[in-house]
Short mmCIF file of C-alpha atoms and ligand atoms in Angstrom, two decimals:
data_model
loop_
_atom_site.label_atom_id
_atom_site.label_comp_id
_atom_site.label_asym_id
_atom_site.label_seq_id
_atom_site.Cartn_x
_atom_site.Cartn_y
_atom_site.Cartn_z
CA UNK P 258 0.00 0.00 0.00
CA UNK P 259 2.97 2.32 0.32
CA UNK P 260 4.33 1.56 -3.19
CA UNK P 261 4.89 4.59 -5.42
CA UNK P 262 1.78 5.18 -7.47
CA UNK P 263 1.54 6.20 -11.13
CA UNK P 264 -0.40 9.41 -11.87
CA UNK P 265 -2.98 7.31 -13.76
CA UNK P 266 -3.56 4.99 -10.80
CA UNK P 267 -3.81 7.94 -8.47
CA UNK P 268 -6.33 9.69 -10.73
CA UNK P 269 -8.39 6.50 -11.03
CA UNK P 270 -8.44 6.02 -7.24
CA UNK P 271 -9.53 9.59 -6.68
CA UNK P 272 -12.29 9.15 -9.26
CA UNK P 273 -13.36 6.04 -7.41
CA UNK P 274 -13.47 7.92 -4.11
CA UNK P 275 -15.66 10.54 -5.76
CA UNK P 276 -18.26 7.87 -6.45
CA UNK P 277 -18.50 7.09 -2.70
CA UNK P 278 -19.53 10.59 -1.61
CA UNK P 279 -19.99 14.07 -3.05
CA UNK P 280 -16.88 15.00 -5.07
CA UNK P 281 -16.53 18.25 -3.15
CA UNK P 282 -15.79 16.23 0.00
CA UNK P 283 -12.80 14.49 -1.55
CA UNK P 284 -9.90 16.85 -0.91
CA UNK P 285 -6.39 16.64 -2.28
CA UNK P 286 -5.11 20.17 -1.71
CA UNK P 287 -1.85 20.52 0.30
CA UNK P 288 -3.49 22.47 3.14
CA UNK P 289 -6.02 19.70 3.76
CA UNK P 290 -3.26 17.09 3.53
CA UNK P 291 -1.25 18.95 6.18
CA UNK P 292 -4.22 19.64 8.40
CA UNK P 293 -5.92 16.25 8.33
CA UNK P 294 -2.83 14.10 7.79
CA UNK P 295 -1.46 14.42 11.28
CA UNK P 296 -2.33 14.56 14.96
CA UNK P 297 -0.60 16.50 17.76
CA UNK P 298 2.43 14.21 17.64
CA UNK P 299 4.20 16.36 15.05
CA UNK P 300 6.82 13.66 14.46
CA UNK P 301 5.56 12.48 11.08
CA UNK P 302 5.26 14.19 7.73
CA UNK P 303 1.67 14.02 6.51
CA UNK P 304 1.29 12.40 3.12
CA UNK P 305 -2.29 11.23 2.52
CA UNK P 306 -3.56 10.30 -0.92
CA UNK P 307 -6.71 12.25 -0.13
CA UNK P 308 -8.90 13.47 2.70
CA UNK P 309 -12.55 12.48 2.54
CA UNK P 310 -15.34 13.88 4.68
CA UNK P 311 -18.36 11.56 4.63
CA UNK P 312 -21.70 12.96 5.71
CA UNK P 313 -23.57 9.74 6.45
CA UNK P 314 -23.11 6.15 7.57
CA UNK P 315 -23.90 5.03 4.05
CA UNK P 316 -21.04 7.10 2.68
CA UNK P 317 -18.67 5.62 5.25
CA UNK P 318 -19.76 2.17 4.12
CA UNK P 319 -19.25 3.12 0.46
CA UNK P 320 -15.74 4.27 1.28
CA UNK P 321 -14.84 1.14 3.20
CA UNK P 322 -16.18 -1.14 0.46
CA UNK P 323 -14.28 0.78 -2.17
CA UNK P 324 -11.12 0.65 -0.04
CA UNK P 325 -11.54 -3.13 0.25
CA UNK P 326 -11.81 -3.49 -3.52
CA UNK P 327 -8.75 -1.33 -4.13
CA UNK P 328 -6.79 -2.38 -1.03
CA UNK P 329 -6.63 1.26 -0.05
CA UNK P 330 -5.59 2.11 3.50
CA UNK P 331 -8.00 4.32 5.47
CA UNK P 332 -7.10 6.42 8.52
CA UNK P 333 -10.22 7.20 10.57
CA UNK P 334 -9.86 10.73 11.86
CA UNK P 335 -11.50 12.72 14.66
CA UNK P 336 -10.18 15.93 16.21
CA UNK P 337 -6.58 14.64 15.80
CA UNK P 338 -5.60 15.71 19.30
CA UNK P 339 -3.92 12.32 19.86
CA UNK P 340 -0.34 12.16 21.04
CA UNK P 341 0.81 8.79 19.72
CA UNK P 342 0.41 9.12 15.96
CA UNK P 343 -2.69 6.92 15.71
CA UNK P 344 -4.44 9.39 13.39
CA UNK P 345 -1.40 10.12 11.21
CA UNK P 346 -1.52 9.45 7.45
CA UNK P 347 2.07 9.50 6.23
CA UNK P 348 1.99 6.50 3.84
CA UNK P 349 -0.42 7.58 1.13
CA UNK P 350 -3.55 6.57 3.05
CA UNK P 351 -6.99 8.11 2.70
CA UNK P 352 -7.99 10.11 5.77
CA UNK P 353 -11.64 9.61 6.67
CA UNK P 354 -12.53 12.68 8.68
CA UNK P 355 -15.73 12.45 10.72
CA UNK P 356 -15.91 16.20 11.02
CA UNK P 357 -19.16 16.58 9.06
CA UNK P 358 -20.93 13.89 11.09
CA UNK P 359 -21.29 16.16 14.09
CA UNK P 360 -24.94 16.04 15.10
CA UNK P 361 -26.51 15.13 18.41
CA UNK P 362 -29.28 12.77 17.35
CA UNK P 363 -31.26 11.94 20.42
CA UNK P 364 -31.58 12.59 24.14
CA UNK P 365 -33.64 10.57 26.55
CA UNK P 366 -34.15 12.04 30.04
CA UNK P 367 -35.41 8.73 31.44
CA UNK P 368 -32.37 6.84 30.23
CA UNK P 369 -30.18 9.89 30.91
CA UNK P 370 -28.47 9.10 27.66
CA UNK P 371 -27.54 10.89 24.49
CA UNK P 372 -26.94 9.51 21.02
CA UNK P 373 -24.61 11.40 18.75
CA UNK P 374 -22.58 11.12 15.59
CA UNK P 375 -18.88 10.39 15.93
CA UNK P 376 -17.74 13.87 14.91
CA UNK P 377 -19.41 15.69 17.81
CA UNK P 378 -16.80 17.69 19.71
CA UNK P 379 -16.38 16.67 23.35
CA UNK P 380 -17.13 20.14 24.66
CA UNK P 381 -20.33 20.35 22.58
CA UNK P 382 -21.54 17.16 24.21
CA UNK P 383 -20.57 18.47 27.65
CA UNK P 384 -22.48 21.70 26.96
CA UNK P 385 -25.48 19.78 25.66
CA UNK P 386 -25.49 17.66 28.84
CA UNK P 387 -25.29 20.81 30.99
CA UNK P 388 -28.30 22.30 29.16
CA UNK P 389 -30.26 19.19 30.21
CA UNK P 390 -29.14 19.66 33.84
CA UNK P 391 -26.75 16.70 33.44
CA UNK P 392 -23.04 16.04 33.05
CA UNK P 393 -20.75 14.15 30.69
CA UNK P 394 -17.78 13.55 32.98
CA UNK P 395 -15.03 12.47 30.58
CA UNK P 396 -12.96 15.62 30.45
CA UNK P 397 -9.49 16.78 29.41
CA UNK P 398 -7.70 19.83 28.05
CA UNK P 399 -8.36 18.92 24.39
CA UNK P 400 -12.14 19.03 24.97
CA UNK P 401 -12.55 21.92 22.52
CA UNK P 402 -11.29 19.97 19.50
CA UNK P 403 -11.41 16.24 20.26
CA UNK P 404 -14.30 14.22 18.83
CA UNK P 405 -16.46 11.72 20.67
CA UNK P 406 -15.55 9.09 18.06
CA UNK P 407 -11.85 9.69 18.69
CA UNK P 408 -12.38 9.58 22.44
CA UNK P 409 -14.02 6.19 22.06
CA UNK P 410 -11.38 4.92 19.64
CA UNK P 411 -8.71 5.76 22.23
CA UNK P 412 -10.78 5.08 25.35
CA UNK P 413 -9.95 8.61 26.50
CA UNK P 414 -9.26 9.14 30.20
CA UNK P 415 -8.38 12.64 31.38
CA UNK P 416 -8.83 14.52 34.61
CA UNK P 417 -11.91 12.96 36.23
CA UNK P 418 -11.06 9.28 36.04
CA UNK P 419 -10.59 8.85 39.82
CA UNK P 420 -14.29 9.42 40.23
CA UNK P 421 -15.90 8.67 36.87
CA UNK P 422 -13.70 6.14 35.11
CA UNK P 423 -12.80 6.09 31.43
CA UNK P 424 -14.76 6.70 28.22
CA UNK P 425 -15.45 2.97 28.20
CA UNK P 426 -17.60 3.36 31.30
CA UNK P 427 -19.95 5.83 29.58
CA UNK P 428 -20.55 4.15 26.23
CA UNK P 429 -23.79 2.19 26.22
CA UNK P 430 -24.17 1.85 22.48
CA UNK P 431 -22.00 2.00 19.39
CA UNK P 432 -22.57 1.93 15.66
CA UNK P 433 -19.47 0.85 13.82
CA UNK P 434 -18.61 0.20 10.18
CA UNK P 435 -16.28 -2.79 10.06
CA UNK P 436 -13.35 -3.28 7.69
CA UNK P 437 -15.71 -5.17 5.36
CA UNK P 438 -18.20 -2.31 5.25
CA UNK P 439 -20.93 -3.90 7.40
CA UNK P 440 -22.70 -1.80 9.98
CA UNK P 441 -22.76 -3.16 13.54
CA UNK P 442 -25.29 -1.76 16.02
CA UNK P 443 -23.82 -2.73 19.38
CA UNK P 444 -25.66 -2.84 22.72
CA UNK P 445 -28.24 -0.17 21.75
CA UNK P 446 -28.02 1.83 24.98
CA UNK P 447 -28.76 -1.10 27.29
CA UNK P 448 -27.45 -1.04 30.84
CA UNK P 449 -27.76 -4.80 31.20
CA UNK P 450 -27.17 -7.16 28.33
CA UNK P 451 -25.88 -10.64 29.05
CA UNK P 452 -26.40 -12.06 25.58
CA UNK P 453 -22.85 -13.14 24.86
CA UNK P 454 -19.69 -11.33 23.81
CA UNK P 455 -19.86 -7.56 24.15
CA UNK P 456 -18.21 -6.45 20.90
CA UNK P 457 -18.69 -2.81 21.83
CA UNK P 458 -15.70 -3.04 24.14
CA UNK P 459 -13.43 -4.35 21.40
CA UNK P 460 -13.95 -1.17 19.40
CA UNK P 461 -13.39 1.08 22.41
CA UNK P 462 -9.65 1.74 22.42
CA UNK P 463 -9.06 0.02 19.07
CA UNK P 464 -7.52 3.19 17.57
CA UNK P 465 -9.39 2.87 14.29
CA UNK P 466 -7.88 -0.52 13.50
CA UNK P 467 -11.06 -2.62 13.73
CA UNK P 468 -13.82 -0.35 12.52
CA UNK P 469 -14.95 3.21 11.96
CA UNK P 470 -17.11 4.46 14.81
CA UNK P 471 -20.00 6.39 13.30
CA UNK P 472 -22.45 6.83 16.19
CA UNK P 473 -22.44 6.42 19.96
CA UNK P 474 -24.89 6.37 22.82
CA UNK P 475 -23.45 7.76 26.03
CA UNK P 476 -24.68 7.87 29.59
CA UNK P 477 -24.91 11.16 31.42
CA UNK P 478 -24.91 11.77 35.16
CA UNK P 479 -25.77 14.50 37.63
CA UNK P 480 -23.36 17.45 37.64
CA UNK P 481 -20.74 17.99 40.30
CA UNK P 482 -22.09 20.22 43.05
CA UNK P 483 -19.92 23.31 43.67
CA UNK P 484 -16.56 21.62 43.22
CA UNK P 485 -13.69 23.09 45.24
CA UNK P 486 -10.10 22.88 44.07
CA UNK P 487 -6.99 22.72 46.25
CA UNK P 488 -3.42 23.10 45.04
CA UNK P 489 -0.83 21.83 47.50
CA UNK P 490 2.94 22.34 47.40
CA UNK P 491 4.69 19.00 48.01
CA UNK P 492 8.36 18.71 49.05
CA UNK P 493 9.00 15.18 47.77
CA UNK P 494 7.52 12.32 45.74
CA UNK P 495 6.54 10.33 48.83
CA UNK P 496 4.31 13.19 49.93
CA UNK P 497 2.16 12.91 46.80
CA UNK P 498 0.78 9.47 47.52
CA UNK P 499 0.58 10.14 51.26
CA UNK P 500 -1.69 13.09 50.44
CA UNK P 501 -3.74 10.93 48.12
CA UNK P 502 -4.31 8.38 50.87
CA UNK P 503 -5.30 11.04 53.39
CA UNK P 504 -7.64 13.07 51.19
CA UNK P 505 -9.38 10.18 49.46
CA UNK P 506 -10.24 8.53 52.75
CA UNK P 507 -12.05 11.65 54.00
CA UNK P 508 -13.44 13.31 50.86
CA UNK P 509 -14.93 12.01 47.63
CA UNK P 510 -12.34 13.23 45.17
CA UNK P 511 -13.29 14.05 41.59
CA UNK P 512 -9.68 14.70 40.59
CA UNK P 513 -6.21 14.09 41.99
CA UNK P 514 -3.52 15.42 39.68
CA UNK P 515 0.12 16.30 40.14
CA UNK P 516 2.78 18.31 38.34
CA UNK P 517 6.37 19.28 38.96
CA UNK P 518 7.78 22.75 39.56
CA UNK P 519 9.59 22.43 36.23
CA UNK P 520 6.28 21.83 34.49
CA UNK P 521 4.65 24.70 36.37
CA UNK P 522 7.31 27.12 35.16
CA UNK P 523 6.20 26.60 31.58
CA UNK P 524 2.61 27.63 32.27
CA UNK P 525 3.79 30.57 34.37
CA UNK P 526 5.79 31.76 31.37
CA UNK P 527 2.49 31.88 29.48
CA UNK P 528 1.14 34.40 31.95
CA UNK P 529 -0.47 32.39 34.76
CA UNK P 530 0.19 33.26 38.41
CA UNK P 531 1.90 31.01 40.95
CA UNK P 532 -0.75 29.51 43.28
CA UNK P 533 1.26 30.66 46.37
CA UNK P 534 4.73 32.03 47.12
CA UNK P 535 6.38 28.82 48.34
CA UNK P 536 8.17 26.89 45.60
CA UNK P 537 8.13 23.13 45.98
CA UNK P 538 9.42 20.43 43.63
CA UNK P 539 5.91 19.02 43.16
CA UNK P 540 2.30 20.14 43.37
CA UNK P 541 -0.94 18.28 43.82
CA UNK P 542 -4.25 19.56 42.47
CA UNK P 543 -7.32 17.93 43.94
CA UNK P 544 -11.02 18.54 43.54
CA UNK P 545 -14.03 17.57 45.64
CA UNK P 546 -17.69 18.54 45.83
CA UNK P 547 -18.23 21.22 48.42
CA UNK P 548 -21.90 22.27 48.48
CA UNK P 549 -22.29 25.47 50.52
CA UNK P 550 -18.71 25.05 51.72
CA UNK P 551 -19.79 22.05 53.84
CA UNK P 552 -16.49 20.20 53.49
CA UNK P 553 -14.13 23.16 53.77
CA UNK P 554 -13.35 22.60 57.47
CA UNK P 555 -12.64 18.95 56.87
CA UNK P 556 -10.32 19.81 53.97
CA UNK P 557 -8.48 22.34 56.12
CA UNK P 558 -8.08 19.83 58.93
CA UNK P 559 -6.57 17.40 56.46
CA UNK P 560 -4.31 20.18 55.26
CA UNK P 561 -3.07 20.86 58.82
CA UNK P 562 -2.47 17.20 59.47
CA UNK P 563 -0.56 16.81 56.19
CA UNK P 564 1.57 19.87 56.98
CA UNK P 565 2.46 18.38 60.39
CA UNK P 566 3.50 15.16 58.68
CA UNK P 567 5.71 17.10 56.26
CA UNK P 568 3.69 15.95 53.23
CA UNK P 569 3.04 19.51 52.09
CA UNK P 570 4.65 22.90 52.52
CA UNK P 571 1.91 25.26 51.38
CA UNK P 572 -1.47 25.26 49.70
CA UNK P 573 -4.54 27.11 48.56
CA UNK P 574 -8.24 26.29 48.33
CA UNK P 575 -10.49 27.92 45.74
CA UNK P 576 -12.95 30.51 47.02
CA UNK P 577 -14.98 30.80 43.84
CA UNK P 578 -15.72 29.05 40.58
CA UNK P 579 -13.43 31.48 38.78
CA UNK P 580 -10.56 30.74 41.11
CA UNK P 581 -11.16 27.00 40.77
CA UNK P 582 -10.93 27.38 36.99
CA UNK P 583 -7.69 29.38 37.28
CA UNK P 584 -6.12 26.74 39.51
CA UNK P 585 -7.10 24.05 37.03
CA UNK P 586 -5.27 25.92 34.29
CA UNK P 587 -1.98 25.43 36.16
CA UNK P 588 -2.32 21.75 35.42
CA UNK P 589 -4.35 21.68 32.23
CA UNK P 590 -2.27 24.20 30.30
CA UNK P 591 1.03 22.36 30.76
CA UNK P 592 0.72 20.23 27.64
CA UNK P 593 0.11 23.19 25.35
CA UNK P 594 2.74 25.34 27.05
CA UNK P 595 5.50 22.83 26.25
CA UNK P 596 4.38 21.89 22.73
CA UNK P 597 6.93 24.25 21.15
CA UNK P 598 9.71 22.11 22.71
CA UNK P 599 8.57 19.03 20.78
CA UNK P 600 8.45 16.88 23.91
CA UNK P 601 9.11 13.16 23.82
CA UNK P 602 6.08 11.86 25.66
CA UNK P 603 5.72 8.94 27.99
CA UNK P 604 2.27 8.13 29.30
CA UNK P 605 2.62 5.24 31.71
CA UNK P 606 0.48 3.61 34.36
CA UNK P 607 0.69 1.18 37.22
CA UNK P 608 -1.72 0.09 39.91
CA UNK P 609 -2.04 2.80 42.52
CA UNK P 610 -0.38 0.62 45.15
CA UNK P 611 2.73 0.44 42.94
CA UNK P 612 3.02 4.17 42.29
CA UNK P 613 5.42 5.02 45.17
CA UNK P 614 7.89 2.26 44.28
CA UNK P 615 7.74 3.08 40.57
CA UNK P 616 8.19 6.80 41.18
CA UNK P 617 11.36 6.17 43.21
CA UNK P 618 12.74 3.84 40.57
CA UNK P 619 12.09 6.06 37.57
CA UNK P 620 13.21 9.21 39.37
CA UNK P 621 16.62 7.55 39.80
CA UNK P 622 16.59 6.24 36.22
CA UNK P 623 15.69 9.56 34.60
CA UNK P 624 18.16 11.49 36.78
CA UNK P 625 20.88 9.10 35.64
CA UNK P 626 19.97 8.89 31.96
CA UNK P 627 18.80 12.41 31.15
CA UNK P 628 21.17 14.70 33.00
CA UNK P 629 21.21 17.13 30.07
CA UNK P 630 17.56 17.12 29.09
CA UNK P 631 14.73 18.92 30.82
CA UNK P 632 12.36 16.29 32.19
CA UNK P 633 8.85 17.33 33.25
CA UNK P 634 6.43 15.27 35.31
CA UNK P 635 2.72 15.66 35.52
CA UNK P 636 -0.33 13.49 35.29
CA UNK P 637 -3.32 11.79 36.74
CA UNK P 638 -1.48 10.29 39.65
CA UNK P 639 -4.72 9.31 41.40
CA UNK P 640 -5.24 6.80 38.57
CA UNK P 641 -1.63 5.59 38.65
CA UNK P 642 -1.04 7.53 35.40
CA UNK P 643 2.13 9.52 34.99
CA UNK P 644 3.11 11.73 32.04
CA UNK P 645 6.86 12.12 31.66
CA UNK P 646 7.82 14.68 29.04
CA UNK P 647 11.39 15.14 27.88
CA UNK P 648 11.94 18.46 26.13
CA UNK P 649 14.04 18.59 23.00
CA UNK P 650 17.04 20.93 23.31
CA UNK P 651 16.74 23.50 20.52
CA UNK P 652 20.10 22.58 18.99
CA UNK P 653 19.43 18.82 18.81
CA UNK P 654 17.91 17.32 15.67
CA UNK P 655 14.59 15.51 16.02
CA UNK P 656 15.89 12.11 14.93
CA UNK P 657 18.82 12.02 17.40
CA UNK P 658 16.57 13.26 20.17
CA UNK P 659 13.91 10.63 19.48
CA UNK P 660 16.57 7.92 19.28
CA UNK P 661 18.16 8.92 22.60
CA UNK P 662 14.79 9.08 24.34
CA UNK P 663 13.73 5.78 22.78
CA UNK P 664 16.76 4.05 24.29
CA UNK P 665 15.83 5.30 27.76
CA UNK P 666 12.24 4.24 27.15
CA UNK P 667 13.43 0.66 26.91
CA UNK P 668 14.79 0.90 30.46
CA UNK P 669 11.75 2.77 31.68
CA UNK P 670 9.40 0.18 30.21
CA UNK P 671 11.47 -2.67 31.63
CA UNK P 672 10.98 -1.10 35.09
CA UNK P 673 7.31 -0.65 34.31
CA UNK P 674 7.02 -4.28 33.27
CA UNK P 675 8.49 -5.37 36.61
CA UNK P 676 5.71 -3.37 38.28
CA UNK P 677 3.02 -4.84 36.00
CA UNK P 678 2.28 -1.46 34.38
CA UNK P 679 1.30 -0.23 30.94
CA UNK P 680 3.33 1.65 28.34
CA UNK P 681 0.27 3.75 27.61
CA UNK P 682 -2.34 4.75 30.13
CA UNK P 683 -4.48 6.97 27.92
CA UNK P 684 -2.64 8.32 24.87
CA UNK P 685 -2.71 5.00 23.02
CA UNK P 686 -0.13 3.02 21.10
CA UNK P 687 -0.49 4.41 17.56
CA UNK P 688 2.90 4.66 15.92
CA UNK P 689 5.01 6.07 18.74
CA UNK P 690 4.51 3.26 21.24
CA UNK P 691 4.25 0.40 18.75
CA UNK P 692 7.87 -0.73 19.24
CA UNK P 693 7.22 -1.13 22.97
CA UNK P 694 3.90 -2.95 22.99
CA UNK P 695 5.53 -6.19 24.11
CA UNK P 696 6.41 -4.63 27.47
CA UNK P 697 2.70 -4.59 28.28
CA UNK P 698 1.17 -7.38 26.18
CA UNK P 699 2.82 -10.78 25.89
CA UNK P 700 3.31 -12.67 22.64
CA UNK P 701 0.23 -14.82 23.09
CA UNK P 702 -1.95 -11.81 23.74
CA UNK P 703 -0.56 -9.93 20.72
CA UNK P 704 -1.32 -12.97 18.56
CA UNK P 705 -4.95 -12.77 19.73
CA UNK P 706 -5.01 -9.04 18.95
CA UNK P 707 -3.85 -9.83 15.41
CA UNK P 708 -6.47 -12.56 15.05
CA UNK P 709 -9.21 -10.15 16.12
CA UNK P 710 -7.95 -7.57 13.63
CA UNK P 711 -8.18 -10.22 10.91
CA UNK P 712 -11.83 -10.89 11.78
CA UNK P 713 -13.02 -7.29 11.63
CA UNK P 714 -10.61 -6.01 8.99
CA UNK P 715 -9.82 -8.98 6.73
CA UNK P 716 -8.20 -6.85 4.03
CA UNK P 717 -6.08 -4.86 6.48
CA UNK P 718 -7.37 -1.51 5.24
CA UNK P 719 -8.19 0.10 8.58
CA UNK P 720 -5.38 2.19 10.01
CA UNK P 721 -2.70 -0.34 9.06
CA UNK P 722 0.60 -0.10 10.91
CA UNK P 723 -0.97 1.34 14.05
CA UNK P 724 -0.71 -0.49 17.43
CA UNK P 725 1.14 -3.43 15.73
CA UNK P 726 2.31 -4.38 12.24
C1 MLT F 4 -2.61 15.77 29.87
O1 MLT F 4 -2.83 15.06 30.84
O2 MLT F 4 -2.32 16.98 29.99
C2 MLT F 4 -2.79 15.18 28.52
O3 MLT F 4 -2.78 13.80 28.56
C3 MLT F 4 -1.84 15.72 27.49
C4 MLT F 4 -0.40 15.43 27.74
O4 MLT F 4 -0.07 14.45 28.40
O5 MLT F 4 0.45 16.18 27.26
ZN1 ZN F 5 -3.28 13.10 30.49
#
């Protein structure tokens, strides 16, 4: 599929694509290729054959059937906010953007569920839920551009997982076009359904390799009631998990995040204010419901206790919704604030009980192996999910940098394997983590993954080369 193509073949394929949907939605201009051919990874040069924007399930099916006939690789594409190259088209593939399929189709107040097309933007769904007096709790900084279909294809996590779980926990129905062009209507919004294998869950997190998600039914819940946010300054890594233990046993946390001083400095450079004067190597941001300030005293007692134990050195609690939002930005804006440094991203996870031991081990490893690079830590530590970002020095070329970081990744992932962790907690495998999949999935399991791929995508046209070869 990556063979050089004659101009005649190319023209014939494009003509064929134009029979699957309106010709105007088959784009070949360089701007579209650049825009739709990549995600936020920025490591790969986009090179799609074309970008197509179907407007209906039928058009998606036409495209898949045509791709089967021609053995044409398709890259399903959402908001392309991914960080592992899963939505990249750099091998002459056809990008199938779900952007035009962006309608909310149905809402049922009794079921508290909403059905929408795959191209609905996360924030639009969140706003829609709010208008109904409800809440869609899967949330993360890319909410303004990411698509629901992409969230499902990557089983998106984000900042509320400690309380609400992953995207998987909110999907009650899925419509998917398989690699043969059939339409599957999976689970149809049911809460209980014990009628055999639940194929819905195979497509969640499949990164576009098994089918193209075209519609989803999602549960909604009641909104958080007056959430309060605390940011705590933490002197050492041990303090982070000690704080987690203390606060989660007394309050129902809806978030427990951490970031390092080094990471904080990047958002401060973008104009945000320090949360308090004391500088500490690490910070925790936690959130809990606090209707009418009912839990403030309890939170302050915990704060005092933690200070006595030496787990924290300073802290602040939000006094208003606006202040809560500002505190959140200290954590949420990190990713964007470091993007210009082309960070090498690690997105790892272990069971919560293993976090302290893993942190100690990788702190030593990274200090030893990266003395010259700036290493930033942040992440959803309450879920056992740590983001380690290594910033590229300006004078180092991308290839050497990626190679150096890749070598350290091998050691990092070996440590992770000893702790039973995962090489990707939420960003996915895509292209960037493909070489390391075996640290998390053993050979037998990978063979089953391949066998499943063969069932749903017998011609290998759906996002080939992603997750595994
Ligand atoms: C985050 O937690 O900020 C996102 O996963 C993005 C990132 O890791 O850079
Ligand atoms: Zn994250």
